[in-house]
Coordinates of C-alpha atoms and ligand atoms in Angstrom, one line a residue:
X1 CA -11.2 -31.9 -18.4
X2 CA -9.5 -34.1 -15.5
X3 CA -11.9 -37.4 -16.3
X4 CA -12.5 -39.3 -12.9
X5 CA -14.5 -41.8 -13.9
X6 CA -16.7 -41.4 -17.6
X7 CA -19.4 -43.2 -16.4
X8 CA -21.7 -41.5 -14.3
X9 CA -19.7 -39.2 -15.2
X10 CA -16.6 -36.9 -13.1
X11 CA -14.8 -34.4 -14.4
X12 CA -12.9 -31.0 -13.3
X13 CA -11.1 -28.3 -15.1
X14 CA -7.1 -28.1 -14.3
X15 CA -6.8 -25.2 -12.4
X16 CA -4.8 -22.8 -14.6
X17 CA -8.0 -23.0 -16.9
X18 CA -10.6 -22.5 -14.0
X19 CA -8.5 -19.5 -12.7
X20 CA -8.8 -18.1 -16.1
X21 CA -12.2 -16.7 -16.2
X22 CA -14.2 -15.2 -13.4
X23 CA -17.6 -16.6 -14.4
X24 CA -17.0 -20.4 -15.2
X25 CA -17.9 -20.9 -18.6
X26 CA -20.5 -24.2 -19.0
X27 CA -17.5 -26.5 -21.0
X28 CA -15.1 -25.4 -18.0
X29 CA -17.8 -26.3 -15.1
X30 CA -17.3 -29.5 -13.1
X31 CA -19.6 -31.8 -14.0
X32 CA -20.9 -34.7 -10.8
X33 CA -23.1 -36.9 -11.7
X34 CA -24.1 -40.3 -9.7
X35 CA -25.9 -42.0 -12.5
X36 CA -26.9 -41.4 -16.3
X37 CA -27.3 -38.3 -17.4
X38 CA -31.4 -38.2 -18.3
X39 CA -32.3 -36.4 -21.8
X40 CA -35.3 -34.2 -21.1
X41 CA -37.4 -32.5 -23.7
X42 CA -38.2 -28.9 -22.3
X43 CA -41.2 -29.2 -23.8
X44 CA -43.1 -31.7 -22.3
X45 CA -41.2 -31.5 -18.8
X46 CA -43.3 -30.8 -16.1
X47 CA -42.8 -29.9 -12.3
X48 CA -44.9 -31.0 -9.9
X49 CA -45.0 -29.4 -6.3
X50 CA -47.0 -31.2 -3.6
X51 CA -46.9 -32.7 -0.4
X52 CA -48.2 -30.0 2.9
X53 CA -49.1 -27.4 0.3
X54 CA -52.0 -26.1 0.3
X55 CA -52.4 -26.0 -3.7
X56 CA -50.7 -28.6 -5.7
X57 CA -49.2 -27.5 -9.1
X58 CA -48.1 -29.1 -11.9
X59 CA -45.6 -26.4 -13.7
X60 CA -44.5 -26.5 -17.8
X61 CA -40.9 -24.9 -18.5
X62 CA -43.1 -22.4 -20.0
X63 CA -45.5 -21.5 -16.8
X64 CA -42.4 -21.3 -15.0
X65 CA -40.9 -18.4 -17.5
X66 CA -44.6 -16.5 -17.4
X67 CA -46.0 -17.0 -14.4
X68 CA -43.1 -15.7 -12.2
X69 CA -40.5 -13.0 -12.0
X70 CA -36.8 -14.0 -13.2
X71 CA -34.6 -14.3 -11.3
X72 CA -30.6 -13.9 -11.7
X73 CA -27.8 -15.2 -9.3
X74 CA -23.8 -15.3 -9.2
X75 CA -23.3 -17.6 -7.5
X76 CA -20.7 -20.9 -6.8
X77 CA -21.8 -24.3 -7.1
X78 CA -19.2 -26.5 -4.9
X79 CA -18.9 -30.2 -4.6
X80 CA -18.8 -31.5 -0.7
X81 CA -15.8 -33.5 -2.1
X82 CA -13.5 -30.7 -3.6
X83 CA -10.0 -31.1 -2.4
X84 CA -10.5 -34.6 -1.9
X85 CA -7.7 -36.3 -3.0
X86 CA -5.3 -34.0 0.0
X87 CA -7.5 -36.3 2.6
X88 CA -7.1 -39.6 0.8
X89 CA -3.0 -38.9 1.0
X90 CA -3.6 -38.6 5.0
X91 CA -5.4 -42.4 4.8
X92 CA -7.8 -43.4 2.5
X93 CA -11.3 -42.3 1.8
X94 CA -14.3 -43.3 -0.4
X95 CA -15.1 -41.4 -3.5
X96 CA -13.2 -39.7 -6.7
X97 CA -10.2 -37.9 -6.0
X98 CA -11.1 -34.3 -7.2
X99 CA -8.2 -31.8 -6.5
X100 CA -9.6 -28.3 -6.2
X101 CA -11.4 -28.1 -9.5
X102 CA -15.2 -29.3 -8.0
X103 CA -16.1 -25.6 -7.9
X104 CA -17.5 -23.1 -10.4
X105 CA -18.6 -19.8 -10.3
X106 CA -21.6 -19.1 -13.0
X107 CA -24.6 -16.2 -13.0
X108 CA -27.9 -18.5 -12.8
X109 CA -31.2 -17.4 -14.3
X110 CA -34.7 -18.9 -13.4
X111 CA -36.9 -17.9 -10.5
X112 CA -37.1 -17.9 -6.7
X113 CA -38.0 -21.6 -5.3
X114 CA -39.8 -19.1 -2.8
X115 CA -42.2 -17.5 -5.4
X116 CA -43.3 -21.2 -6.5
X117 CA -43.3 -22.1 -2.8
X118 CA -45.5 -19.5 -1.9
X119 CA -47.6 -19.6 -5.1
X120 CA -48.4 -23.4 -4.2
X121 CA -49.5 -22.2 -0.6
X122 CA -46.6 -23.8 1.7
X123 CA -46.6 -23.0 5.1
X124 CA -43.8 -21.0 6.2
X125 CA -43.2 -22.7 8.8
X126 CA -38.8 -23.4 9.7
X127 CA -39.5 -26.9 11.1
X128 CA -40.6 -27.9 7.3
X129 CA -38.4 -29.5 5.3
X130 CA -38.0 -29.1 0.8
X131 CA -37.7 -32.0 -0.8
X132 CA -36.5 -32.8 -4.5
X133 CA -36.7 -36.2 -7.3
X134 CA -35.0 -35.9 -9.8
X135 CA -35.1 -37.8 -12.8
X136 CA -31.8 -39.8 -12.7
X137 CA -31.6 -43.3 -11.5
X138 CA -28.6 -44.0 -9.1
X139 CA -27.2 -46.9 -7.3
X140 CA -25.0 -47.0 -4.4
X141 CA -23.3 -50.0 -2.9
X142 CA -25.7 -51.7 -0.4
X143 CA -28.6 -49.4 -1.5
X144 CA -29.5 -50.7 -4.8
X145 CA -31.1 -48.4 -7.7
X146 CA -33.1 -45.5 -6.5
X147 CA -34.0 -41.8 -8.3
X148 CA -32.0 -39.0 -6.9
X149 CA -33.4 -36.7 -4.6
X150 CA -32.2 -34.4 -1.3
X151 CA -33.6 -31.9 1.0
X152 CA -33.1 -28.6 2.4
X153 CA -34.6 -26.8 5.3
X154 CA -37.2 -24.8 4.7
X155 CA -35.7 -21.2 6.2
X156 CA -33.6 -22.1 3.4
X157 CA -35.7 -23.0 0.4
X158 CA -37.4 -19.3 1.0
X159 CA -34.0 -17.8 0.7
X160 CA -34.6 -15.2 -2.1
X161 CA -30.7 -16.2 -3.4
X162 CA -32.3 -20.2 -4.1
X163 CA -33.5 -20.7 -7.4
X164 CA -35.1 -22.9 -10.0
X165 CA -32.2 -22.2 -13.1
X166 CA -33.1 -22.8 -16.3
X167 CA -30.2 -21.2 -17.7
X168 CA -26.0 -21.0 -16.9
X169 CA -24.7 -17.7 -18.2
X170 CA -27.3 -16.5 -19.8
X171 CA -27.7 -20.0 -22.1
X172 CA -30.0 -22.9 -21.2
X173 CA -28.2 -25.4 -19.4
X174 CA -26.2 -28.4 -20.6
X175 CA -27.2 -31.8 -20.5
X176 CA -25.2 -32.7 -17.8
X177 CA -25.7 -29.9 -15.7
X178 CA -29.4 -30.3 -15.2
X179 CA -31.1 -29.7 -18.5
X180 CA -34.0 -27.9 -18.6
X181 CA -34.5 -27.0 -14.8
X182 CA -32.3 -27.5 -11.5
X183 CA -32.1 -26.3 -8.3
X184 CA -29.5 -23.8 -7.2
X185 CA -29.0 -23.6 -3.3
X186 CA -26.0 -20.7 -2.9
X187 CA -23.9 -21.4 -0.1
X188 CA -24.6 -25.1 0.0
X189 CA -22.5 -28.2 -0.8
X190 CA -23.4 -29.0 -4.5
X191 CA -25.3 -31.9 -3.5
X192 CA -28.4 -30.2 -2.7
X193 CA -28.7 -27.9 -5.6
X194 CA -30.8 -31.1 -7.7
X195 CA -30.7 -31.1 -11.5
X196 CA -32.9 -32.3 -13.9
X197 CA -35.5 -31.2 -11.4
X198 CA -38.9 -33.5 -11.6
X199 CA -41.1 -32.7 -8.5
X200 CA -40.8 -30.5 -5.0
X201 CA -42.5 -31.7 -1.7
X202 CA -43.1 -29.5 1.6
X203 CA -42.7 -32.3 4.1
X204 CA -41.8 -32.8 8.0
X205 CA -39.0 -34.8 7.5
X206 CA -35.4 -34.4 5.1
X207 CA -35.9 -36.6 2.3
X208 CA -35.9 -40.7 2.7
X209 CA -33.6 -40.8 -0.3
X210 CA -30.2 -42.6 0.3
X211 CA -28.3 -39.4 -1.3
X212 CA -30.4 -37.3 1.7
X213 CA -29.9 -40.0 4.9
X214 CA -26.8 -41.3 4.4
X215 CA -24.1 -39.3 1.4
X216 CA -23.3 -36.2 2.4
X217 CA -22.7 -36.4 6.1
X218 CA -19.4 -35.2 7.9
X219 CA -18.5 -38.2 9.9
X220 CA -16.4 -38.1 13.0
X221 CA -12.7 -38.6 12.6
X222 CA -12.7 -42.1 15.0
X223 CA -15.6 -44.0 11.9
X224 CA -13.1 -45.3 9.7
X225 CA -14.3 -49.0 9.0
X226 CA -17.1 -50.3 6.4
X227 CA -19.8 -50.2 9.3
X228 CA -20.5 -47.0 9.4
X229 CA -23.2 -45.7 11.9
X230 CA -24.8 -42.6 9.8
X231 CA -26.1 -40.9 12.7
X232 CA -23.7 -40.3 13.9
X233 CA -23.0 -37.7 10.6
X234 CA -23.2 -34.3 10.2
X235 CA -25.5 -33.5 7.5
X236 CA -23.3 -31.5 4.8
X237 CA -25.6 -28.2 4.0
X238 CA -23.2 -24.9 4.5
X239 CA -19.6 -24.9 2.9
X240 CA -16.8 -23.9 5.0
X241 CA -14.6 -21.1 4.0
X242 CA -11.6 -22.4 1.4
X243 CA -8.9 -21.2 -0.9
X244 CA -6.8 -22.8 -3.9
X245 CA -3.8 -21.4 -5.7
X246 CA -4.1 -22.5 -9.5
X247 CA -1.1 -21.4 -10.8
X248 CA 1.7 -22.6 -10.2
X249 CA 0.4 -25.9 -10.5
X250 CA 1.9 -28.6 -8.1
X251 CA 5.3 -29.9 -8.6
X252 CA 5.7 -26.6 -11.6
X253 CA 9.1 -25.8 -12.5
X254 CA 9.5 -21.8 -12.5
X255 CA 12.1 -19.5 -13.2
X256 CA 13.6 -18.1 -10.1
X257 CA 12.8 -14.3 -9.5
X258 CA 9.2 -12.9 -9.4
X259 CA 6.3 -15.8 -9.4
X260 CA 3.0 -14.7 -10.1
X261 CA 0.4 -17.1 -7.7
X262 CA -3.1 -16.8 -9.0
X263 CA -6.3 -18.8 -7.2
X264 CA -9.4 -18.8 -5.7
X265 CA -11.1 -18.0 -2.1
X266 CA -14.5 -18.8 -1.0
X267 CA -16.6 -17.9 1.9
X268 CA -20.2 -19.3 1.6
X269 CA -22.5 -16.2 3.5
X270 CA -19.8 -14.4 5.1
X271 CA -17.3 -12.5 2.6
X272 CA -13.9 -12.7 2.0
X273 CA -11.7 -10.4 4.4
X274 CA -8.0 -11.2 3.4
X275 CA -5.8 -13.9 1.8
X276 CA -2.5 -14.5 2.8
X277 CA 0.0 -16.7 0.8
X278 CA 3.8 -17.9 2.1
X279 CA 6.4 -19.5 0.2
X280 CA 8.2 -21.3 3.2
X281 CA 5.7 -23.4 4.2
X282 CA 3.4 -21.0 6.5
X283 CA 6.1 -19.4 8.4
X284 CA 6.3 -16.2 6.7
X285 CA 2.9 -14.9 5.3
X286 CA 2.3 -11.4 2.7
X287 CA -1.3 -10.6 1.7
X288 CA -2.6 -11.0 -1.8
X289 CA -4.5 -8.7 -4.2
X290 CA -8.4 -9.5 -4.1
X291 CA -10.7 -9.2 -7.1
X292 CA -13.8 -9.2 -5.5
X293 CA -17.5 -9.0 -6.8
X294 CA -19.4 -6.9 -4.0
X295 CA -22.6 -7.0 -6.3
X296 CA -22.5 -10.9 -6.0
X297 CA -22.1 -11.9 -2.6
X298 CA -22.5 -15.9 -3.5
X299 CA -19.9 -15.6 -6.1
X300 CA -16.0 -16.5 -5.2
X301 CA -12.9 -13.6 -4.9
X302 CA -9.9 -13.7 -7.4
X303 CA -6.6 -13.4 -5.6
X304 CA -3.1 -12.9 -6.5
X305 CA 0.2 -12.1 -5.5
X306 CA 4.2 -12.1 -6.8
X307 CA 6.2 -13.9 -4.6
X308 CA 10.2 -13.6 -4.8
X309 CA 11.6 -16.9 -5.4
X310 CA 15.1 -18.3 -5.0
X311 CA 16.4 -21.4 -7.1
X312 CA 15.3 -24.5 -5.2
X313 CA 12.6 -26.0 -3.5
X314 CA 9.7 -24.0 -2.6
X315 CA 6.2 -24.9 -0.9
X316 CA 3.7 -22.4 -1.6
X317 CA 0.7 -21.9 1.0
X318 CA -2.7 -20.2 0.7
X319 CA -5.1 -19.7 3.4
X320 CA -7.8 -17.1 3.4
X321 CA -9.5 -15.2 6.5
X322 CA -13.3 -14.5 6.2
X323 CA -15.2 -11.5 7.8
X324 CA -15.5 -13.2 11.4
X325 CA -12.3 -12.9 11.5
X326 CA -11.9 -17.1 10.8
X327 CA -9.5 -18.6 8.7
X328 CA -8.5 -22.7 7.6
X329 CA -7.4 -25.2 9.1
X330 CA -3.8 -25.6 8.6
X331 CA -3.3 -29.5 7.8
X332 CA -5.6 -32.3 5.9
X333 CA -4.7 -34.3 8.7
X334 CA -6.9 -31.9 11.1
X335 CA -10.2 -32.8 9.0
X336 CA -9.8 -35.8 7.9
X337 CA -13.4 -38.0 7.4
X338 CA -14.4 -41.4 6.1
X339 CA -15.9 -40.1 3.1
X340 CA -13.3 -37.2 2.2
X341 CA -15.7 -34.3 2.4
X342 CA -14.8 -30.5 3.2
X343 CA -11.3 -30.4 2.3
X344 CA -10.5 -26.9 3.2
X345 CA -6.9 -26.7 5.2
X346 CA -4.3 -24.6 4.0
X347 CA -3.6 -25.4 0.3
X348 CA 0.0 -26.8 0.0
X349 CA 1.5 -26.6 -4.1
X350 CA 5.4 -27.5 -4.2
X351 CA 7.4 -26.0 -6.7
X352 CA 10.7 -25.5 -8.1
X353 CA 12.5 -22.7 -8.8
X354 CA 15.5 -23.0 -11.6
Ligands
MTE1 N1 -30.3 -35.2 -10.1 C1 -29.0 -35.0 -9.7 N2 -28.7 -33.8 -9.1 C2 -27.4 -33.6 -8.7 C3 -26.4 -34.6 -8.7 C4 -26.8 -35.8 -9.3 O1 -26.0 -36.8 -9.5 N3 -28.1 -36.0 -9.8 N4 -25.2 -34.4 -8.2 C5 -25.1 -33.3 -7.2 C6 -23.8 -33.0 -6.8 S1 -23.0 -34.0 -5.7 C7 -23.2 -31.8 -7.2 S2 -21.7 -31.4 -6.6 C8 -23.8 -30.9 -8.2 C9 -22.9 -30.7 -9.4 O2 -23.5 -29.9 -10.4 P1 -22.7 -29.8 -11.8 O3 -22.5 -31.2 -12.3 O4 -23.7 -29.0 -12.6 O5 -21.4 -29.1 -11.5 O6 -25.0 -31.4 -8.6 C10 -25.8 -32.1 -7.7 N5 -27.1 -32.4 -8.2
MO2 MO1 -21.1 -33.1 -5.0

């Protein structure tokens, strides 16, 4: 793993090795953490869900496995922050550099938040918000030490794709993925998927918790001091469309002739229509072969292609075009934020040829 920082600990696969399995395997996943990782006996952990319910439960790993259907998802789990480090070459942002390895795609197994939501009694009512603690202590700058915890919208949270995982491809989860239960939120920034899951509250308002009110917004382009006004933020729920090549890697030396590229496109919701790759730069554009899932519309689409290459200097571009008819934007520069979040232009790998 690319270590960003070891503690909390940061790390993402190199490309080559996420590219090289379909499902992420649990030693290959990203791992983002904001504080210690907690260790949580499954035994004695409980859930609690409260707050405008109308029956307050207190859950054991073991009510959760009898008392409601499993549930299984593909899905991808995608930091905010993946593709980072382009932004921070336009000008400087806050947070770890990740270059397009924040993203994983693993089948999830628990049940559906919904069936606990509705077995506790919540109202389901769309102004309602879901709330999550978690049992990691965190400390930002100018915030001080808190427990982790985010929200998500309740039209969301009764999404049958949202689950409660206890397990990652068919083992229970890791340590530092969220051992024994997390949330998974497909289609969402990472951020709101919570691990190491403690208590749920149906409430009126997103969560107080720093991570909720002030990480995770999109913040216009003209905020680019230390005083940063946070409402004037985009909350960070949905992930925009986004493609990577993995292979090459950047600055490769390959042989001249027939290169294979190999990467990744992902459209949170909507479904992949067509990648296009160019080895000029995004003048001249051919399609690429998908390997799609259609049983798993959460999960990412394989793509690759063999582009002729002459000796020399080459950049290679990806973009990808979802089924609105959308695609990226072309340049970092276009999307650049204070706090480097939703890096998704046109992926840019130089290589040369020999
Ligand atoms: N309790 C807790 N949940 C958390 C986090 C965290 O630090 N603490 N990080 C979040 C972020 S920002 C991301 S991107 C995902 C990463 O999940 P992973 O480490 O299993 O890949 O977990 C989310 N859930
Ligand atoms: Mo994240």
């Amino acid at each position: 793993m690319i270590v960003h920082s070891p503690a909390p600990l940061n790390a993402e696969p190199p490309l080559d090795r996420l590219r090289a399995s379909f499902v992420t395997g649990q030693p290959d996943f990203y791992v983002r953490t904001h504080g210690e990782i907690p260790t949580l006996d499954a035994a004695s952990h409980r859930l609690r869900v409260g707050g405008r319910v109308a029956q307050p439960l207190e859950l054991s790993m073991q009510d959760l496995r009898t008392r409601f259907p499993r549930r299984s998802e593909m899905a991808v789990m995608q930091c905010a922050g993946n593709r980072r480090a382009e932004l921070n070459q336009v000008r400087a942002v806050d947070g770890d550099p990740w270059a397009g390895g924040a993203i994983g795609n693993a089948r999830w197994t628990g049940v559906a938040l919904a069936d606990v939501l509705r077995a506790a009694g919540a109202p389901d009512d769309p102004s309602l918000h879901v709330a999550f603690s978690c049992c990691d202590d965190v400390e930002l700058p100018g915030e001080g030490r808190f427990r982790f915890g985010v929200s998500i919208p309740m039209a969301k949270a009764m999404a049958p794709e949202v689950l409660l995982a206890f397990a990652m491809n068919g083992a229970d989860l890791a340590p530092e993925h969220g051992h024994p239960l997390r949330v998974v939120v497909p289609g969402y920034a990472g951020a709101r998927s919570a691990k190491w899951l403690a208590a749920i509250s149906v409430q009126e308002a997103p969560s107080d918790s720093p991570i909720q009110q002030h990480d995770y917004k999109l913040l216009p382009p003209d905020i680019t001091s230390d005083s940063i006004d946070w409402s004037r933020g985009v909350t960070i729920n949905d992930m925009p469309l986004n493609a990577a090549i993995c292979d090459p890697a950047a600055e490769a030396r390959v042989q001249a002739g027939p290169v294979a590229l190999k990467g990744y496109a992902v459209a949170a919701g909507r479904g992949i229509a067509r990648v296009d790759v160019s080895a000029d730069g995004g003048r001249n554009w051919r399609q690429a072969e998908l390997e799609h899932d259609p049983a798993a519309p959460w999960s990412w689409t394989f793509w690759q292609a063999t582009l002729d290459l002459a000796a020399g200097e080459h950049e290679l571009v990806v973009r990808a075009w979802d089924s609105a008819g959308q695609t990226q934007p072309a340049r970092p520069d276009d999307v650049w934020n204070r706090k480097g979040y939703l890096s998704a232009a046109w992926h840019r790998v130089r290589v040369r040829a020999d």
